[in-house]
Short mmCIF file of C-alpha atoms in Angstrom, two decimals:
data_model
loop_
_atom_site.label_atom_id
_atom_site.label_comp_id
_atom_site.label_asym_id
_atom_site.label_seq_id
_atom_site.Cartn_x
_atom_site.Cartn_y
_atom_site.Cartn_z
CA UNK A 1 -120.68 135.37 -100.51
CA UNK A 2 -118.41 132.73 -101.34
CA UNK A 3 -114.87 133.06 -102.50
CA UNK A 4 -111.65 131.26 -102.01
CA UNK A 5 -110.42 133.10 -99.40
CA UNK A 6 -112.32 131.75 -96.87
CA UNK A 7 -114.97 128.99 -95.58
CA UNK A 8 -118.23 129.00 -96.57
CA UNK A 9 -121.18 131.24 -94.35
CA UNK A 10 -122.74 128.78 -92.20
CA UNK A 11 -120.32 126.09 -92.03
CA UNK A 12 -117.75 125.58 -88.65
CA UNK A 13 -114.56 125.44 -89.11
CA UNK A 14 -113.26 122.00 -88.13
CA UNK A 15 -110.54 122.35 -84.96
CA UNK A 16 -107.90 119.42 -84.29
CA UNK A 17 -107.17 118.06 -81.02
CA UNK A 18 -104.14 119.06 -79.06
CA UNK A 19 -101.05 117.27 -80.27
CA UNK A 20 -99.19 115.29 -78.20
CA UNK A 21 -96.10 117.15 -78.74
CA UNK A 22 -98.62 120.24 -76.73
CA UNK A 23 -99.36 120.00 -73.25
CA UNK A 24 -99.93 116.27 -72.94
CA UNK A 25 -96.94 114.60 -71.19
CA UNK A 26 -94.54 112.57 -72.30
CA UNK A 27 -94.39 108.61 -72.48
CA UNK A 28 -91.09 108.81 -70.61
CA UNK A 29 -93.78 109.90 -67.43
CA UNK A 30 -93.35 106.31 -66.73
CA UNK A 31 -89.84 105.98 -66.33
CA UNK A 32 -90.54 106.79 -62.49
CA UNK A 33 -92.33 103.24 -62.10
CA UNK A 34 -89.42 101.86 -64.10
CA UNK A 35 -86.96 103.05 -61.99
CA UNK A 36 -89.26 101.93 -58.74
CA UNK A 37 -89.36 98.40 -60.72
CA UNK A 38 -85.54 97.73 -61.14
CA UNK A 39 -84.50 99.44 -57.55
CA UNK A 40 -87.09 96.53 -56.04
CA UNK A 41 -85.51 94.16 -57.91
CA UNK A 42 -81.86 95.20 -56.50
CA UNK A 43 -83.47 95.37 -53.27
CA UNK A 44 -85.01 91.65 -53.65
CA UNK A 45 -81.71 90.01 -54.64
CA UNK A 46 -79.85 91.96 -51.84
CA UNK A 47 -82.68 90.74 -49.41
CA UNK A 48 -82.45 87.09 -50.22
CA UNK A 49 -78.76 87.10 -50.51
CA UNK A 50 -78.42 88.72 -46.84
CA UNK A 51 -81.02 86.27 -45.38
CA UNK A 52 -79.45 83.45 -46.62
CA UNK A 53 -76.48 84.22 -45.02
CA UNK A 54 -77.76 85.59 -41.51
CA UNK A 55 -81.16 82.67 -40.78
CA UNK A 56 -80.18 79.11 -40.01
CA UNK A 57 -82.94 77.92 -40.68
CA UNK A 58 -85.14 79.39 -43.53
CA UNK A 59 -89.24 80.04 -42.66
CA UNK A 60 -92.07 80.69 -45.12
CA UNK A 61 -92.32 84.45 -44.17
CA UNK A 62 -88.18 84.76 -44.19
CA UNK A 63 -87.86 82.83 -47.88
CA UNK A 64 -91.35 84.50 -49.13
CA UNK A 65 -90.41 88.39 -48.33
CA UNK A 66 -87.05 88.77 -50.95
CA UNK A 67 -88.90 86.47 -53.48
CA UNK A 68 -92.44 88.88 -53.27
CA UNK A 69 -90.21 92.03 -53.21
CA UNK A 70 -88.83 90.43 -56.26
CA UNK A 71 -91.80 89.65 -57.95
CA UNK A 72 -93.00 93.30 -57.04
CA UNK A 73 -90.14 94.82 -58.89
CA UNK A 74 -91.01 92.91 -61.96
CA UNK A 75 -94.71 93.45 -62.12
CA UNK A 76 -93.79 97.21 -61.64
CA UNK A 77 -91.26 96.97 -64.53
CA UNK A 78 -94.03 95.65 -66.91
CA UNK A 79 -96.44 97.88 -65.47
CA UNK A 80 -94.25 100.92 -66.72
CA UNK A 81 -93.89 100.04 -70.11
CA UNK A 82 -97.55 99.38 -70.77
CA UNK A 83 -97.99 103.59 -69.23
CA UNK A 84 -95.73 104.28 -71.72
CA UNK A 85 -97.14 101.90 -74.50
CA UNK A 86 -101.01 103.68 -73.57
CA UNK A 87 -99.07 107.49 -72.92
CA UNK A 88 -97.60 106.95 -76.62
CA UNK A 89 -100.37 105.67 -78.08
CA UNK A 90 -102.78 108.49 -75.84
CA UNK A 91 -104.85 105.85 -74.95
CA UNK A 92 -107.15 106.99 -72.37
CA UNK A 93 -108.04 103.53 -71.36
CA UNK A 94 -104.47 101.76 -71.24
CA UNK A 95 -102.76 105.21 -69.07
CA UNK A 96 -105.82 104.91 -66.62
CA UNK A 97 -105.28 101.17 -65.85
CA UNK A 98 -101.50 101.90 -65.59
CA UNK A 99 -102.22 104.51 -63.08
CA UNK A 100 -104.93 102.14 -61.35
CA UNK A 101 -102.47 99.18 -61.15
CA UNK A 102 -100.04 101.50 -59.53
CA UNK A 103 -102.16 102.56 -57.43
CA UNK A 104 -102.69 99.54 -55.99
CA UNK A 105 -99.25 98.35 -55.17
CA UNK A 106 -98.31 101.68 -53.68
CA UNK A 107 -101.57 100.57 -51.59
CA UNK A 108 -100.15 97.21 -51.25
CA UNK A 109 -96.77 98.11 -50.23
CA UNK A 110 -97.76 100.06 -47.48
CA UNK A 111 -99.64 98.29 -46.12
CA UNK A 112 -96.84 95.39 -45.94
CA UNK A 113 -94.81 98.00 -44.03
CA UNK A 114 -97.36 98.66 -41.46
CA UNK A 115 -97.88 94.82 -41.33
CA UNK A 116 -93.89 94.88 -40.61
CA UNK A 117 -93.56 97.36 -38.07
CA UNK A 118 -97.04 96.14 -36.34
CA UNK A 119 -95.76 92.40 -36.40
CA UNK A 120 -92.11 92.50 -35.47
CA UNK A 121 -91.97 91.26 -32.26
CA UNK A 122 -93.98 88.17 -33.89
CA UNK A 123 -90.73 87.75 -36.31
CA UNK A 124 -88.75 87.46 -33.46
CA UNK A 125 -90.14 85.36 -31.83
CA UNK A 126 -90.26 82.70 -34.83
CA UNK A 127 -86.21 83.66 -35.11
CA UNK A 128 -85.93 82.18 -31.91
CA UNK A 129 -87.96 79.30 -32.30
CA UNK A 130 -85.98 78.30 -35.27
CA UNK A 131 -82.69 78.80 -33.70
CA UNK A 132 -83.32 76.87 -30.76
CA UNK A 133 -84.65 74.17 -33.20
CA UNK A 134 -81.90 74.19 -34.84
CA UNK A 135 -79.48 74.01 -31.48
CA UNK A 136 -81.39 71.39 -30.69
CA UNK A 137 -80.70 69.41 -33.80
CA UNK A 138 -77.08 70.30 -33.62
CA UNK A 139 -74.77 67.69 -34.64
CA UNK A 140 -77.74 65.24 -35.81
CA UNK A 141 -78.60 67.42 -38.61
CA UNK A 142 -75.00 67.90 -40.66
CA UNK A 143 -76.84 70.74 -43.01
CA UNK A 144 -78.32 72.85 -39.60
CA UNK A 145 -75.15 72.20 -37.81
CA UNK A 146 -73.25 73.84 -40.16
CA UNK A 147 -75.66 76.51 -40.26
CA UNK A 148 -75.63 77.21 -36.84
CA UNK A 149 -71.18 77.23 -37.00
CA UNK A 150 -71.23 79.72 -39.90
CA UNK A 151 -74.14 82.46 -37.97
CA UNK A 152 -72.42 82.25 -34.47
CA UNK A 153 -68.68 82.61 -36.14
CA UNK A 154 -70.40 85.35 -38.60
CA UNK A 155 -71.73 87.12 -35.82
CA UNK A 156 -69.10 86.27 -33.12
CA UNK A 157 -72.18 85.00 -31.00
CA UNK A 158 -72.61 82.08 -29.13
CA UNK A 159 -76.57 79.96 -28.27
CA UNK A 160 -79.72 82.24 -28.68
CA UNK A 161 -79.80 84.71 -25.93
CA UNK A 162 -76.36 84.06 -25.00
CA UNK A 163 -73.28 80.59 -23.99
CA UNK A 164 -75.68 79.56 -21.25
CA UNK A 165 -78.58 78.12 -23.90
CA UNK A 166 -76.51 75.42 -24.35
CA UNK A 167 -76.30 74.07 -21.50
CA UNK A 168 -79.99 73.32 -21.76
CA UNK A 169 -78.96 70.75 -24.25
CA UNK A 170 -78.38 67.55 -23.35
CA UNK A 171 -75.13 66.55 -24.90
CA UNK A 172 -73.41 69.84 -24.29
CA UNK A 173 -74.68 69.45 -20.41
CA UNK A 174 -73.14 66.70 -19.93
CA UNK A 175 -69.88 68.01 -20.51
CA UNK A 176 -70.45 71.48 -19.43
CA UNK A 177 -69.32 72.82 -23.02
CA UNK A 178 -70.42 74.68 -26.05
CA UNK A 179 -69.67 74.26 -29.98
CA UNK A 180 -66.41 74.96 -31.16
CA UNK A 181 -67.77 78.03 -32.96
CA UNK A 182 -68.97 80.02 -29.87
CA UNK A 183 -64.78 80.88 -29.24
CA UNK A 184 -63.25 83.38 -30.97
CA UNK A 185 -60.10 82.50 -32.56
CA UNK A 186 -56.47 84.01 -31.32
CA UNK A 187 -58.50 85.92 -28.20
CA UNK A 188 -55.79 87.02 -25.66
CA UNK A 189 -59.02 87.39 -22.77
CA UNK A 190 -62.04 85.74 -23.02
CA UNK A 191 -61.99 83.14 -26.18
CA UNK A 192 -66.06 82.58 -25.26
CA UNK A 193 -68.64 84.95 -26.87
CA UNK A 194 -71.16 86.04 -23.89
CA UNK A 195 -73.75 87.60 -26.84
CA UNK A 196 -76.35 85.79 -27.80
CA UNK A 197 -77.24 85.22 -31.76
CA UNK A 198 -80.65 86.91 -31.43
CA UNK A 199 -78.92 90.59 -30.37
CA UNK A 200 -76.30 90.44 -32.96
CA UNK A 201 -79.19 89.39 -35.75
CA UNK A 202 -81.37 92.37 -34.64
CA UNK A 203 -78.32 94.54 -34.33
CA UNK A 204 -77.40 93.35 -38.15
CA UNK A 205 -81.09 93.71 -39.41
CA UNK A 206 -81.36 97.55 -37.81
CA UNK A 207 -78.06 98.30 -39.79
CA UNK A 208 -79.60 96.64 -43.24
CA UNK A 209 -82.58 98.39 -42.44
CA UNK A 210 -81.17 102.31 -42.37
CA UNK A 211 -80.32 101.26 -45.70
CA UNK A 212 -83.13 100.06 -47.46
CA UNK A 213 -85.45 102.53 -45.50
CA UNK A 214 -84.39 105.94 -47.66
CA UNK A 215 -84.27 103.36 -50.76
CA UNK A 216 -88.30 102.44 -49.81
CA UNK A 217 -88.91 105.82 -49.43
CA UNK A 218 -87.57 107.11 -53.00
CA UNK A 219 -89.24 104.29 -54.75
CA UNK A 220 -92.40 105.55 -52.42
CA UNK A 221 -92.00 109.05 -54.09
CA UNK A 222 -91.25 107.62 -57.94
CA UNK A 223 -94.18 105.52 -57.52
CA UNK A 224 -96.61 108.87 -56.66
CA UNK A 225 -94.61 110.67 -59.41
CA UNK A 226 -95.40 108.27 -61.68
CA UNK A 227 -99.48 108.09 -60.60
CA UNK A 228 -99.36 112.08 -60.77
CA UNK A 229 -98.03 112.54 -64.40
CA UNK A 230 -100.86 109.44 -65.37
CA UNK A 231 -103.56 111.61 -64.07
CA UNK A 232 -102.13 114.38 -65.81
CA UNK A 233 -101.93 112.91 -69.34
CA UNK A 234 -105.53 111.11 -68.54
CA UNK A 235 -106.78 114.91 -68.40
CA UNK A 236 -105.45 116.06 -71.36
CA UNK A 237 -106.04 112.82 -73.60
CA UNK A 238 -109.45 113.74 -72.24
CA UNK A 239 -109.43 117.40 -73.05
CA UNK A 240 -108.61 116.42 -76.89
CA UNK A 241 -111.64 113.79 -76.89
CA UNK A 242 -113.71 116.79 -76.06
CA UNK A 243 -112.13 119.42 -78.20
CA UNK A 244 -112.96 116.70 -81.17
#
C-alpha cells in the first residue's frame, strides 16, 4: 500500500556515502610531509652554509649533498599539498600517488643514509686528497690559498694529519717552515698547532652530526605519519565508493 509516509514496497532506499566530515581524515593529514619538506630545506641551507665554510676545496659529492637535500625538501613540500589537494577533493587516485611518492623518498632517503654510513671512510679519504691538493697549490693558487688560511685558523689546525705535512712541500722544505696560519695568535707556549686539519674536520662533522641526526629521525617519523593517515583516508574514500 502506498502512502506518503513512506517509500514505495519494492523499491531500496537510496543510502549516501560517508561524508568527509565522518570518519575519513582530514586534508591537514598532510601537514606531516609539509613539515618533513620545510625542516629539509632548513637542513639543506644549514648543510651548504657549514660546508662552505669547513672544505677548501669543494667536490661533486660535498657541493651535490646540501643542494639534493635541498631539492628533497622541496619536492616533499609540493608533494604535501597535492595529499591535501586529492584528501580534500577524496580523490582516491591523487591520495594514493601522494602516499606512493612518499613512499619512495622515505625509500630513497634511507637508503642515502646507509650509503653514508657504509661509505665514510671513502669521504675521507677524498677530504684528504683535496687538502693535500690544495697544500700543494698553496701560494700559486690565491683563491685555495686563502682557503687553506681561513680552515687551519678556523680550526686552529695546521697541514692534513698534522705541522709535519708541510714539510713534504717543496717551498716550505726549504726553509723548514709552515704558513703563517698554522700559529696561533698571542700563545704564551707553543704558538704551532700539532693537530692536523683532518681530526679537527671529523671532530666538527661528529658535532654537526648529533644535531641533524634526531632532526633526520623526526622528519623519518612525519614522513611514516604522513604515509599512515594516506592509507587511512585511501580506505575510507574506498569504503564510500562501495557504500554507493
Amino acid at each position: 500500500r502506498q502512502d506518503g509516509r513512506g517509500p514505495r514496497r519494492g523499491h531500496r532506499r537510496c543510502r549516501c556515502p560517508p561524508s568527509s566530515g565522518g570518519s575519513r581524515l582530514p586534508p591537514s593529514g598532510s601537514a606531516p610531509p609539509q613539515v618533513c619538506g620545510v625542516a629539509l630545506v632548513a637542513i639543506g641551507i644549514y648543510a651548504q652554509v657549514a660546508l662552505d665554510k669547513a672544505l677548501v676545496a669543494s667536490t661533486a659529492s660535498a657541493a651535490g649533498t646540501p643542494v639534493a637535500i635541498l631539492v628533497l625538501g622541496i619536492i616533499i613540500f609540493f608533494i604535501s599539498f597535492f595529499g591535501c589537494c586529492g584528501a580534500w577533493k577524496e580523490s582516491y587516485c591523487m591520495v594514493t600517488t601522494f602516499a606512493v611518492l612518499l613512499s619512495i623518498i622515505f625509500l630513497v632517503e634511507v637508503a642515502a643514509a646507509i650509503a653514508g654510513y657504509v661509505f665514510k671512510d671513502k669521504v675521507r679519504s677524498v677530504l684528504e686528497d683535496r687538502l693535500w691538493d690544495a697544500m700543494n697549490k698553496y701560494g700559486e693558487d690565491k683563491v685555495l690559498t686563502e682557503r687553506v688560511d681561513e680552515l687551519q685558523r678556523r680550526f686552529f689546525c695546521c697541514g692534513a694529519n698534522n705541522y709535519t705535512d708541510w714539510s713534504s712541500i717543496e717551498r716550505f722544505r726549504v726553509n723548514n717552515t709552515v704558513p703563517q696560519s698554522c700559529c696561533r695568535v698571542n700563545s704564551t707556549s707553543s704558538p704551532l698547532c700539532p693537530q692536523g686539519c683532518l681530526q679537527s674536520i671529523e671532530a666538527w662533522m661528529k658535532e654537526k652530526i648529533l644535531i641533524v641526526a634526531p632532526v633526520a629521525l623526526g622528519i623519518a617519523f612525519f614522513e611514516i605519519l604522513g604515509i599512515v593517515f594516506a592509507c587511512c583516508l585511501m580506505k575510507g574514500i574506498r569504503s564510500g565508493y562501495e557504500v554507493m
